């Protein structure tokens, strides 16, 4: 009997313990919900205290269904309207409106000219250009097209309705073509795809005296006497009398004079200078003998001249012994004494 009552007592104890635990859990849950609700209400009150006064102050007063603004608010509205009007680009807006109207008029005029009439105009202009011939410049082509336009306008104005109908144009088409040729000529050329580049005329103003030397051919120093027979961009051959590596002169005239003086002072049987070569460029001068002459080098040479006199002698010297020098690195200045 005692053993039978013990399990029942244990079960009742466990049930009581579970009921007590459930009661405690419900109590904690209610407490947590209550705390959350309290925090939410407090947050709402704080938010209303912070933001509600400014919002209510800036909001318009609603009385009798009408919106009423304060004087300060009205001043702000008027100021914003004035700023917007002052910042509005009135001139630009008006210009855009004018352009839109002009484009609309041009588009309307373009649509008025039928496609068949444009094709007739195209064929006639092309035939006029073919009749003009090939290898014609743009000025002649433009003049030919312009003459066709003038002739066509003159024909339309002077012809009667019957003549125009024989030509294949109705009165309405002739009116549209006349207006296109007279007022919308450029637009008609664009529609038919005809473009002739404008002729560019370039007039070079040359105020330099006739006998003045080119700037790049002006050699510093005094002018050379005729007996030096000087010539630019040349290099005469011959046996060296005085090497230019150690023989420098201030100018080509001084180099030529040194050649003349050496020939006068030379002893019988010695080499006498009759060729001089001078480099006037501070950047050096190229020579066909693969040697680059330095600035102010003066080479004195002797060349066995052929028989002859005057122009014949000069021609023989140049043909047999003169070598042209490239223009790449300035130039050499050479001459012969005869």
PDB file of C-alpha atoms in Angstrom, residues 14 21-22 40 54-55 74 78-79 97 144 148 204-205 211 217 220 243 257 259 274 276 291 303 309 323:
ATOM      1  CA  UNK A  14       6.281  17.215 -10.326  1.00  0.00           C
ATOM      2  CA  UNK A  21       7.651  27.290 -13.318  1.00  0.00           C
ATOM      3  CA  UNK A  22       4.981  28.159 -15.895  1.00  0.00           C
ATOM      4  CA  UNK A  40       8.326  52.777 -26.787  1.00  0.00           C
ATOM      5  CA  UNK A  54       9.588  73.036 -35.169  1.00  0.00           C
ATOM      6  CA  UNK A  55       7.231  71.145 -37.418  1.00  0.00           C
ATOM      7  CA  UNK A  74       5.330  84.824 -47.316  1.00  0.00           C
ATOM      8  CA  UNK A  78       8.319  85.948 -52.646  1.00  0.00           C
ATOM      9  CA  UNK A  79      12.102  85.905 -52.378  1.00  0.00           C
ATOM     10  CA  UNK A  97      11.790  79.562 -79.519  1.00  0.00           C
ATOM     11  CA  UNK A 144      27.489  76.525-113.975  1.00  0.00           C
ATOM     12  CA  UNK A 148      21.208  77.020-114.382  1.00  0.00           C
ATOM     13  CA  UNK A 204      50.784  85.794-100.822  1.00  0.00           C
ATOM     14  CA  UNK A 205      52.024  89.240 -99.992  1.00  0.00           C
ATOM     15  CA  UNK A 211      67.457  91.528-105.904  1.00  0.00           C
ATOM     16  CA  UNK A 217      71.647  82.436 -98.012  1.00  0.00           C
ATOM     17  CA  UNK A 220      77.759  87.092 -92.153  1.00  0.00           C
ATOM     18  CA  UNK A 243      94.318  72.740 -93.537  1.00  0.00           C
ATOM     19  CA  UNK A 257      91.742  87.139 -99.023  1.00  0.00           C
ATOM     20  CA  UNK A 259      93.960  82.494-100.416  1.00  0.00           C
ATOM     21  CA  UNK A 274      93.527  79.103-106.069  1.00  0.00           C
ATOM     22  CA  UNK A 276      89.123  78.363-100.929  1.00  0.00           C
ATOM     23  CA  UNK A 291      84.236  65.255 -93.408  1.00  0.00           C
ATOM     24  CA  UNK A 303      93.663  72.920-108.257  1.00  0.00           C
ATOM     25  CA  UNK A 309      89.546  82.396-120.027  1.00  0.00           C
ATOM     26  CA  UNK A 323      80.657  69.124-106.127  1.00  0.00           C
TER      27      UNK A 323
END
